[in-house]
Coordinates of C-alpha atoms in Angstrom, one line a residue:
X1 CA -13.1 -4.9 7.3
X2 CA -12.1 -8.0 5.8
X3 CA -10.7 -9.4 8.5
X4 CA -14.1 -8.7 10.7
X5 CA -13.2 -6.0 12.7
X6 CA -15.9 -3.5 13.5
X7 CA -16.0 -0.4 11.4
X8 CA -14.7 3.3 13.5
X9 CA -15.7 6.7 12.0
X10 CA -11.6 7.1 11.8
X11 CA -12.1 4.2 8.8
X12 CA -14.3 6.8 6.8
X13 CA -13.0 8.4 3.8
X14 CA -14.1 10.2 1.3
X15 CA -13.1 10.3 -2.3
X16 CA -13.4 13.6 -3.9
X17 CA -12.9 14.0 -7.9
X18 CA -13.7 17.6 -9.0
X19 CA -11.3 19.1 -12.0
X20 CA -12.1 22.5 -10.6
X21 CA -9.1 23.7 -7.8
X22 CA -10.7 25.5 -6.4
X23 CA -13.9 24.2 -5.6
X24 CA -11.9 20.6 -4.8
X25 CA -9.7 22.9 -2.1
X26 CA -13.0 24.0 -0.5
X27 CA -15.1 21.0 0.0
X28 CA -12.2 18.9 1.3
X29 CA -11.8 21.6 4.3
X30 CA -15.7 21.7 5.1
X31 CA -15.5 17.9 4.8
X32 CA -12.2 17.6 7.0
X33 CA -13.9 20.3 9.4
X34 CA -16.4 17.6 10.1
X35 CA -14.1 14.6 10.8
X36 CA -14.1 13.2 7.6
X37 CA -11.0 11.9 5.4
X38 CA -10.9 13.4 2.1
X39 CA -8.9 12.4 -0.2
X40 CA -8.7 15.3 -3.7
X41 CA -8.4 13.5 -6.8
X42 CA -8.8 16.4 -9.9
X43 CA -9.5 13.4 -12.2
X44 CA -11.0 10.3 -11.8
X45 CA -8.1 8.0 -13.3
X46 CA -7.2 6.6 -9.9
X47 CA -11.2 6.0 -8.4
X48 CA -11.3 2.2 -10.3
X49 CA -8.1 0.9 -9.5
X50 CA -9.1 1.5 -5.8
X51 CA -9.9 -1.1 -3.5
X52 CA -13.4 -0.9 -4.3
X53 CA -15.2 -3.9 -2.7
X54 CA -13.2 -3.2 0.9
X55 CA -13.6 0.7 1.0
X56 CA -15.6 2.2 3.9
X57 CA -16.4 5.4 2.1
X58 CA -18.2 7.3 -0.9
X59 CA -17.1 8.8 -4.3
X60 CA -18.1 12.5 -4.7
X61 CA -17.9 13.4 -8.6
X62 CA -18.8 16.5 -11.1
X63 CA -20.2 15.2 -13.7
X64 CA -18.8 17.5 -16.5
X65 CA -15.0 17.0 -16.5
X66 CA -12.4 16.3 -19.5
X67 CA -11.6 13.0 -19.7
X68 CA -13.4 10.9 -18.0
X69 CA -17.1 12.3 -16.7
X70 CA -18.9 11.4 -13.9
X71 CA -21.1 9.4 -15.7
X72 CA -18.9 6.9 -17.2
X73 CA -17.0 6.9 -13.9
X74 CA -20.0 5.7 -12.1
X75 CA -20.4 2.7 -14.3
X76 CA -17.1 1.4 -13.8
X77 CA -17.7 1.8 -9.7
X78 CA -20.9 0.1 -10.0
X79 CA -19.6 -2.4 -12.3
X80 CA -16.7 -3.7 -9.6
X81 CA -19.1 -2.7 -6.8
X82 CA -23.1 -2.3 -7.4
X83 CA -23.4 -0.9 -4.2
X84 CA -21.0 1.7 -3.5
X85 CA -22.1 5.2 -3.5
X86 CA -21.4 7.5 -5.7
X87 CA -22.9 11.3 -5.1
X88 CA -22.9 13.7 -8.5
X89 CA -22.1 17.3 -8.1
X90 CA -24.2 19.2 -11.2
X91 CA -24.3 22.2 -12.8
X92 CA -27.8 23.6 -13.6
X93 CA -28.1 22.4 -16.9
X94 CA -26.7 18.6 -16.0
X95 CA -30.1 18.0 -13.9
X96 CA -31.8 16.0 -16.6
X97 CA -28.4 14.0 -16.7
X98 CA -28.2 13.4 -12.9
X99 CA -31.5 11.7 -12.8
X100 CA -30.6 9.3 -15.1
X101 CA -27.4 8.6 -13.5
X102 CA -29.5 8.2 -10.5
X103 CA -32.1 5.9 -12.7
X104 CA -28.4 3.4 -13.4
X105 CA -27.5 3.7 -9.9
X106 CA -26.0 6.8 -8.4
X107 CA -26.6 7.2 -4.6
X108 CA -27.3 10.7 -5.3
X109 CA -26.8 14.3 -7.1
X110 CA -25.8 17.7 -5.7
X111 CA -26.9 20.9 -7.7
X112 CA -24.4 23.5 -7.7
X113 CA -24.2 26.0 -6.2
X114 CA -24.9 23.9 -2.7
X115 CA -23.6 25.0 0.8
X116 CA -21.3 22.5 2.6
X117 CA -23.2 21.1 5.4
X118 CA -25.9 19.8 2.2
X119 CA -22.6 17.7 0.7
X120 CA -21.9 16.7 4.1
X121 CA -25.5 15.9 5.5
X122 CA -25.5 13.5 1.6
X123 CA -22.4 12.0 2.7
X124 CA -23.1 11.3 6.2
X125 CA -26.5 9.5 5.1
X126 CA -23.8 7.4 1.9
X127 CA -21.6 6.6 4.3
X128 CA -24.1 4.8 7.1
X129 CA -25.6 2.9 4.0
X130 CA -22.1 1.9 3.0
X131 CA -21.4 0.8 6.5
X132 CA -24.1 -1.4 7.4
X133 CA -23.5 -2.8 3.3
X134 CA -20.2 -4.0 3.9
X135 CA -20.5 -5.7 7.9
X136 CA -23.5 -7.5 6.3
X137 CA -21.4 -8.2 3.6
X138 CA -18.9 -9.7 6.2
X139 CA -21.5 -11.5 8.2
X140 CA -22.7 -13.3 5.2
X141 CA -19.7 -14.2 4.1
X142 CA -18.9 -15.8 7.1
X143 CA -22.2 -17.7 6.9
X144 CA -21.0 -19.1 3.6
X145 CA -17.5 -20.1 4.4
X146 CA -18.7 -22.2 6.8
X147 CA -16.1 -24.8 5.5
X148 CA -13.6 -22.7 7.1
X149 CA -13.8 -24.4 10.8
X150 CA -12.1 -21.0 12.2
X151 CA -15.2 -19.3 11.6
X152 CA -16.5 -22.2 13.8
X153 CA -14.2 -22.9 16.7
X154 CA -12.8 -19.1 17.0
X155 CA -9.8 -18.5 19.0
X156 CA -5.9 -18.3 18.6
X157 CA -5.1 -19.8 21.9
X158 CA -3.1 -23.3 21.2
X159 CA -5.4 -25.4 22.7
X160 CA -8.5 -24.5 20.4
X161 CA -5.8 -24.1 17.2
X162 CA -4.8 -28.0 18.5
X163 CA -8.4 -29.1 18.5
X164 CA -9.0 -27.6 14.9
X165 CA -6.3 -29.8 14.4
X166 CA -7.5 -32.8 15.8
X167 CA -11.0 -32.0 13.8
X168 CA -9.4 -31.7 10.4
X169 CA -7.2 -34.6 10.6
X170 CA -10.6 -36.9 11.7
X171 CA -13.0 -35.7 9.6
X172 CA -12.3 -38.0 7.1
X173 CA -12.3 -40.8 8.7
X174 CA -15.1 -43.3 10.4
X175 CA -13.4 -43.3 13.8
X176 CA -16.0 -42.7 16.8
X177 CA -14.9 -40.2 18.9
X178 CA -15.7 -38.8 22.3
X179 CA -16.1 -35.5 23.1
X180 CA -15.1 -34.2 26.2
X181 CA -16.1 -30.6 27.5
X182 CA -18.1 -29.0 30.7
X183 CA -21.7 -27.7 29.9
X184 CA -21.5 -24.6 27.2
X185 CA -18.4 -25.1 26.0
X186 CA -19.4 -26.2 21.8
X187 CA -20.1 -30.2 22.0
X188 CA -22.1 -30.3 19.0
X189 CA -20.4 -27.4 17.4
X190 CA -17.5 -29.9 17.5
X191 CA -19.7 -32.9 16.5
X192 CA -21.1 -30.6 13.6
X193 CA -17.5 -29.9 12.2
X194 CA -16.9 -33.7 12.5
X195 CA -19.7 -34.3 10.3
X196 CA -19.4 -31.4 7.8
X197 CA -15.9 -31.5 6.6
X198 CA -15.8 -35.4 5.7
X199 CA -17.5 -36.9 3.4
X200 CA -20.4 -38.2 5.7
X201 CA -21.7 -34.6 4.9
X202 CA -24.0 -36.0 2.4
X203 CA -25.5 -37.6 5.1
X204 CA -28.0 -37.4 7.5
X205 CA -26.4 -35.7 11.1
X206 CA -28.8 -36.7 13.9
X207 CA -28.4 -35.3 17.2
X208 CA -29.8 -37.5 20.7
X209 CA -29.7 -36.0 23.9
X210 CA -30.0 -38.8 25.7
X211 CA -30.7 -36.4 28.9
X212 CA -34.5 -35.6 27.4
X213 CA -35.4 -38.5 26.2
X214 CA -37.9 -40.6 28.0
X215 CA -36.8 -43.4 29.4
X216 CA -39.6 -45.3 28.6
X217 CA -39.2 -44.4 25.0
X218 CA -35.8 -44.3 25.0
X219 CA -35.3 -47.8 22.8
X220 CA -37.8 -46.6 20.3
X221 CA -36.1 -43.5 19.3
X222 CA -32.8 -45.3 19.3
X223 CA -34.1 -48.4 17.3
X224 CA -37.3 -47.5 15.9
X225 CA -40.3 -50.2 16.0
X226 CA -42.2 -52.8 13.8
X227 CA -46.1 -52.0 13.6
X228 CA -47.6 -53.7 16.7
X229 CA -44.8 -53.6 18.7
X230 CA -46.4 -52.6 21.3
X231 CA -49.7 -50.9 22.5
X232 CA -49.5 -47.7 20.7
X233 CA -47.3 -48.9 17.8
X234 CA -49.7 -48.7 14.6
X235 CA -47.3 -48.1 12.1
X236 CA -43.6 -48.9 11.5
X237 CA -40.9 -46.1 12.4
X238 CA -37.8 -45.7 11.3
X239 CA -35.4 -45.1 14.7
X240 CA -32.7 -42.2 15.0
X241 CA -29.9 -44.6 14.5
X242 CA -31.1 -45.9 11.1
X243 CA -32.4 -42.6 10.2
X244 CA -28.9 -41.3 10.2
X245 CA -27.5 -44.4 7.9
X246 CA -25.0 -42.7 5.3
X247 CA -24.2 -40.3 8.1
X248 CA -23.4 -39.1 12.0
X249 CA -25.1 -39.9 15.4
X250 CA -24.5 -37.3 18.0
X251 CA -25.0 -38.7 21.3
X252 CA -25.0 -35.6 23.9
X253 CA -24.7 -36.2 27.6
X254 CA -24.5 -39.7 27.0
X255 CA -23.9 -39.8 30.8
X256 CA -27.7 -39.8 31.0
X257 CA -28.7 -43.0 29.4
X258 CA -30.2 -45.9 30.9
X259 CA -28.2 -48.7 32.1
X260 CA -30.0 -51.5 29.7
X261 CA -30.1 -49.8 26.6
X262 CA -26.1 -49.1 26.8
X263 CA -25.7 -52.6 26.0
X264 CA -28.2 -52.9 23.3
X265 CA -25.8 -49.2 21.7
X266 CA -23.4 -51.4 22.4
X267 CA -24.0 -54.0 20.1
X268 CA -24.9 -51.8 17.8
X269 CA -21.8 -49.7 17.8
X270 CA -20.0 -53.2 17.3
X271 CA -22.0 -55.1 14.8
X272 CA -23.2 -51.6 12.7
X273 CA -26.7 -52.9 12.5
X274 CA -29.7 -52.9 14.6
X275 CA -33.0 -54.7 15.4
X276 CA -36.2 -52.7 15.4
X277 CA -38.5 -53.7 17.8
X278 CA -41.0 -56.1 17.4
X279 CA -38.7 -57.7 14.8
X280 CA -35.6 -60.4 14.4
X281 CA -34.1 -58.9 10.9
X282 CA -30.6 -57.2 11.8
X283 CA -31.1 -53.3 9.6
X284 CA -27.4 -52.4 8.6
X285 CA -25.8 -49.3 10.1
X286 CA -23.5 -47.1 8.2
X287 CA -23.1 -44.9 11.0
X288 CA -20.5 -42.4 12.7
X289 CA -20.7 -42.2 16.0
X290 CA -20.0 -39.1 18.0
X291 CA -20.9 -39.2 21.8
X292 CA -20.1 -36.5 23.9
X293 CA -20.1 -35.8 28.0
X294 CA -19.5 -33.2 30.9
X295 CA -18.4 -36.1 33.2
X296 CA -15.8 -38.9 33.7
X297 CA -17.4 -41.9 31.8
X298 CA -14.9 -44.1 33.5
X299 CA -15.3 -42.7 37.3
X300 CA -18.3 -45.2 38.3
X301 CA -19.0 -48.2 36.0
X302 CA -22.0 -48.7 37.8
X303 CA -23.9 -45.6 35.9
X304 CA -22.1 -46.2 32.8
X305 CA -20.2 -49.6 30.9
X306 CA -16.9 -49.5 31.0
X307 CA -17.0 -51.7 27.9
X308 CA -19.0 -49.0 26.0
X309 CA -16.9 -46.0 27.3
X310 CA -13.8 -48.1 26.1
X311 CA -15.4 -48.8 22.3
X312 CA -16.7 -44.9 22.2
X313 CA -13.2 -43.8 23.8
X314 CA -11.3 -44.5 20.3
X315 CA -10.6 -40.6 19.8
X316 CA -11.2 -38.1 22.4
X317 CA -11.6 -34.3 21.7
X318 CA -11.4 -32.4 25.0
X319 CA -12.8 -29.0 24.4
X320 CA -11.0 -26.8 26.7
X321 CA -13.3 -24.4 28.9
X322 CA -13.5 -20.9 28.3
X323 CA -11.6 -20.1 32.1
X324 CA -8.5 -21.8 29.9
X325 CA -8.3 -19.7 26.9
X326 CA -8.9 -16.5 28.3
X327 CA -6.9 -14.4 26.0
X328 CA -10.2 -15.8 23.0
X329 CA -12.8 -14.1 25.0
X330 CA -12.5 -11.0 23.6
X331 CA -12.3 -12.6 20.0
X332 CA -15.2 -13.9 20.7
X333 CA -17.2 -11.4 22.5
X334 CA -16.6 -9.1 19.3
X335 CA -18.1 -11.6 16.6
X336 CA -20.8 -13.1 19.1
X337 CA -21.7 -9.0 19.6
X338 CA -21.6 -8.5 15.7
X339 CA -24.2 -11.7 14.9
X340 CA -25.9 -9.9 17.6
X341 CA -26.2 -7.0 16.1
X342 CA -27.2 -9.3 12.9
X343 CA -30.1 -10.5 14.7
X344 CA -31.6 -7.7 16.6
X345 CA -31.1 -5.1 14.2
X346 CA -29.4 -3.2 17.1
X347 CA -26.2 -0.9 16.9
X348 CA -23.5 -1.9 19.2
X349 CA -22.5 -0.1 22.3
X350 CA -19.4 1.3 23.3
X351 CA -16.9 -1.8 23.9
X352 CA -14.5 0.3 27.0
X353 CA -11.5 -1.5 27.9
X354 CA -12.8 -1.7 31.3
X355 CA -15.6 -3.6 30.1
X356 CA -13.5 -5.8 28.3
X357 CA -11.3 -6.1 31.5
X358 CA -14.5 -7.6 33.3
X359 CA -14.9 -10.3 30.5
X360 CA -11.8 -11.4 31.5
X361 CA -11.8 -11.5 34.5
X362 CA -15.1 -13.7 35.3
X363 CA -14.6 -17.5 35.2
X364 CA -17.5 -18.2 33.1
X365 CA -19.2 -21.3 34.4
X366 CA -21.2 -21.5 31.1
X367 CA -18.7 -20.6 29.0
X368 CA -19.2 -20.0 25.2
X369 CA -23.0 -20.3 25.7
X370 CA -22.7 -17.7 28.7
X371 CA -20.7 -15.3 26.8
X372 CA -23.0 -15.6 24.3
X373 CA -25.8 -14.6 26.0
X374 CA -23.7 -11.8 27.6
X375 CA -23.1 -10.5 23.8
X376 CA -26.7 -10.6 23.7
X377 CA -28.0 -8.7 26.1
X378 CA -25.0 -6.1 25.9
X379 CA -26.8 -5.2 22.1
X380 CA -29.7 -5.3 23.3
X381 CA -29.3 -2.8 25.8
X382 CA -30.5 -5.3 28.6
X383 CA -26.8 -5.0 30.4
X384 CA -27.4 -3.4 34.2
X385 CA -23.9 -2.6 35.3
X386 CA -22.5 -5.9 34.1
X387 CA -22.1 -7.6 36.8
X388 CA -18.7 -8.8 36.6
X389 CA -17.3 -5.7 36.5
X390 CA -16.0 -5.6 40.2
X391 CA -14.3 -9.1 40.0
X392 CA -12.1 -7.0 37.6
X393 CA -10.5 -5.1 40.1
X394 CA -11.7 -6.2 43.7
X395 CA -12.3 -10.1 42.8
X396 CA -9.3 -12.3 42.5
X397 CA -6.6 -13.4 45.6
X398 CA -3.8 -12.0 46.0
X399 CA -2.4 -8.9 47.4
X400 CA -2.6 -5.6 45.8
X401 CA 0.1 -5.8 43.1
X402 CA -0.7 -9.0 42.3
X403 CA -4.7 -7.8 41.5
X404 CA -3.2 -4.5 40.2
X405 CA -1.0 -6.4 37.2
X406 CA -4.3 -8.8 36.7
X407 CA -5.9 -6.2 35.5
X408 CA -3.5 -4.1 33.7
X409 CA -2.7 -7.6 31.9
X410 CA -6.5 -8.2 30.9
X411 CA -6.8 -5.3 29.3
X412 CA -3.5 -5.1 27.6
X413 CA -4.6 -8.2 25.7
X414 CA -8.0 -7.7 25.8
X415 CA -7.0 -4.3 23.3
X416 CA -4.5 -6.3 21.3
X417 CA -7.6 -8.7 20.6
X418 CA -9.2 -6.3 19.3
X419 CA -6.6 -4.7 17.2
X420 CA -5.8 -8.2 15.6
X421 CA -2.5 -8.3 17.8
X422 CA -1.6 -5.5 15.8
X423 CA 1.2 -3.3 18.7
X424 CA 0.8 0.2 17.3
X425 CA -3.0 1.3 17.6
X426 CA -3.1 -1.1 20.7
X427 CA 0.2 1.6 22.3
X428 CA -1.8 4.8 20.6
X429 CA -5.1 3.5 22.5
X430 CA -4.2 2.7 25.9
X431 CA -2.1 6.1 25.6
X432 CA 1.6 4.8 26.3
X433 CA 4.2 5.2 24.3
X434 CA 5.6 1.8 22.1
X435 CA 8.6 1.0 25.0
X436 CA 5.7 1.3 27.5
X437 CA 4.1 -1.1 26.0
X438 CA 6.5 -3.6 25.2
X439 CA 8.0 -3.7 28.8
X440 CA 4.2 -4.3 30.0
X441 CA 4.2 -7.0 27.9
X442 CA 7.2 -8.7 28.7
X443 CA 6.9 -7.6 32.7
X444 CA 3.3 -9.7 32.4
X445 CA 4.1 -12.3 30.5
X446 CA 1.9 -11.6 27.5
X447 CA 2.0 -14.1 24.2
X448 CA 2.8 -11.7 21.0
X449 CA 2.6 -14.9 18.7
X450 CA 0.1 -13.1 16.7
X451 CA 1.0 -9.4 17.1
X452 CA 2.8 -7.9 14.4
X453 CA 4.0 -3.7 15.0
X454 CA 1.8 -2.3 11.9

């Protein structure tokens, strides 16, 4: 679970300390008869040097053993982890002890004598708590390490690893940069990681579309205004450009600004000061500028200067579409599914391999922003056949063995995605043997960079 990967019933297990034999010997089989893993421990010794924190499970106890009881063991649990659960298995006359240990934290207690399917129907109920503890645990964790720019920009293909790059070597400096990157495919996520990891993040990070702003009102929000500027203008305000001083401007589809005021950004851009309107006094600008487009700034210098594409072009970050990095979409299609399932309060549905095989096949004109909403709608049980699916195996050029190996090699990496790269569940779950595998992959042409055989 630490490394975000959605919790299977196969992950459950189930720590059983009991000093009797033979009671320990019969609730393991009526727990394993149920698809459980049990593991028989006939002292507790072992239960707090285990990977508490991480474990998808619950600790079954009797309270009265030699050594150490179940009592003092559920302390130390809820001491490394308040919220694991820990179930007490009584005798008669401990009853008056379980509810206290229920009153410091126990999940539950069991009164001997108790027929399996009651431990089991306890544990079933422990284990969904734990579950939906520890992926909320993961989700807001990756909330909070939002200075990791891999929880940002996810994706092991080169060419998003070389832009996290790029990010992490400018984000310290005051360079302007130009982002480059069709509609969908993370601008301002870009921008955003730009401004956070440097030290501008103690500024102000202003964002312009320049596509819905007014054009008559354009200047104003740019450069603010002097009381009496104008009809209308009553009171002085403070533009977007001055508003962001200490900080970053974002300037999205940039593309879409008028002709006039490029000069007027411009001069600004060079001389890091403005005029407001209605006024002479130049206001100092302590600004970063970010601009970012879907088109060639350079192809017609009659929509846009080529002076001011040359001053904003001092960096460019191309963000490369999602149709390029194919082998990410499943990546990302898990995590955008599990914020999802954040959000809505939704379980997730069965992820097949032929699903996954149709997320790699489409060429996602939207890209991250599409898949997104695909994610979406896929928890929320709004998904009507997906319909993608037959580009999977009737879309695509090419003759037969050439679709036929498309597919195969979608969803041979759409599985390893999902088993971290990992070789050995990917072989047991596509149901061919490790050789099968690795002449697939090397018949295909299939990266193994980050697959390890585990």
């Amino acid at each position: 679970m630490a490394d975000g990967k959605t919790l299977s019933n196969e992950d459950r297990v189930v720590h059983l300390v009991d000093d009797d034999a033979d009671l320990r010997h019969a609730l393991t089989q009526s727990l394993e008869l149920e698809g459980l893993t049990v593991v028989a421990h006939n002292d507790a010794a072992e239960i707090p040097d285990l990977p508490l924190r991480e474990l998808y499970g619950v600790i079954v106890c009797d309270i009265r053993m030699p050594g150490q009881d179940g009592l003092e063991i559920l302390k130390r649990v809820l001491a490394i982890d308040p919220t694991m659960p820990v179930i007490l298995i009584t005798g008669h006359g401990d009853v008056q002890m379980a509810v206290e240990a229920m009153r410091a934290g126990a999940y539950d207690f069991i009164e001997k004598p108790f027929p399996a399917n009651r431990l089991f129907s306890v544990v079933e109920r422990a284990i969904e708590k734990r579950r939906l503890v520890l992926e909320n645990r993961v989700l807001r964790n990756a909330l909070e390490g939002a200075d990791d720019l891999s929880s940002r920009l996810v994706g092991r293909n080169p060419a998003i690893q070389h832009l996290r790059a790029q990010i992490s070597a400018l984000a310290d400096t005051d360079a302007d940069v130009l982002i480059t990157g069709e509609t969908g495919t993370g601008k301002e996520v870009v921008a955003r990681a730009l401004h956070d990891f440097g030290p501008r993040s103690r500024g102000n990070f202003v964002a312009i579309n320049c596509a819905a702003v007014p054009a008559e009102i354009f200047e104003s929000e740019l450069f603010g205004h002097e009381a009496g500027a104008f009809t209308g203008a009553q009171k002085l305000r403070i533009g977007k450009l001055e508003h962001a001083n200490g900080g970053t401007v974002f300037l999205d589809e940039i593309e879409s600004m008028p002709l006039d005021l490029q000069a007027k950004l411009l001069r600004a851009i060079e001389g890091r000061a403005i005029e407001r309107l209605g006024s002479n006094k130049q206001v100092p600008l302590d600004v970063r500028f970010v601009a970012a487009t879907k088109s060639d700034l350079s192809a017609d210098p009659a929509k846009f200067r080529s002076d001011l594409y040359y001053r904003l072009n001092v960096i460019t970050l191309a963000i490369p579409a999602l149709r390029e990095r194919k082998d990410d979409i499943p990546l990302l299609f898990f995590q955008m599914a599990r914020e999802a399932r954040a959000r809505y309060r939704r379980e997730i549905p069965e992820v097949t391999p032929a699903l996954e095989a149709g997320l790699m096949a489409h060429d996602w004109p939207g890209n991250v922003r599409e898949l997104r909403n695909v994610a979406d709608r896929f928890v929320l049980g709004m998904w009507q056949g997906f319909e993608v699916r037959g580009q999977s195996v009737s879309g695509g050029s090419g003759n037969l063995g050439e679709r036929v190996d498309a597919f195969e090699r979608s969803v041979i990496i759409a599985e390893l995605s999902r088993n971290g790269g990992s070789l050995k569940p990917t072989y047991e779950a596509l149901g061919i043997s490790r050789k099968g595998l690795y002449d697939k992959i090397r018949r295909l042409d299939i990266s193994t960079d980050a697959a390890s055989d585990v």
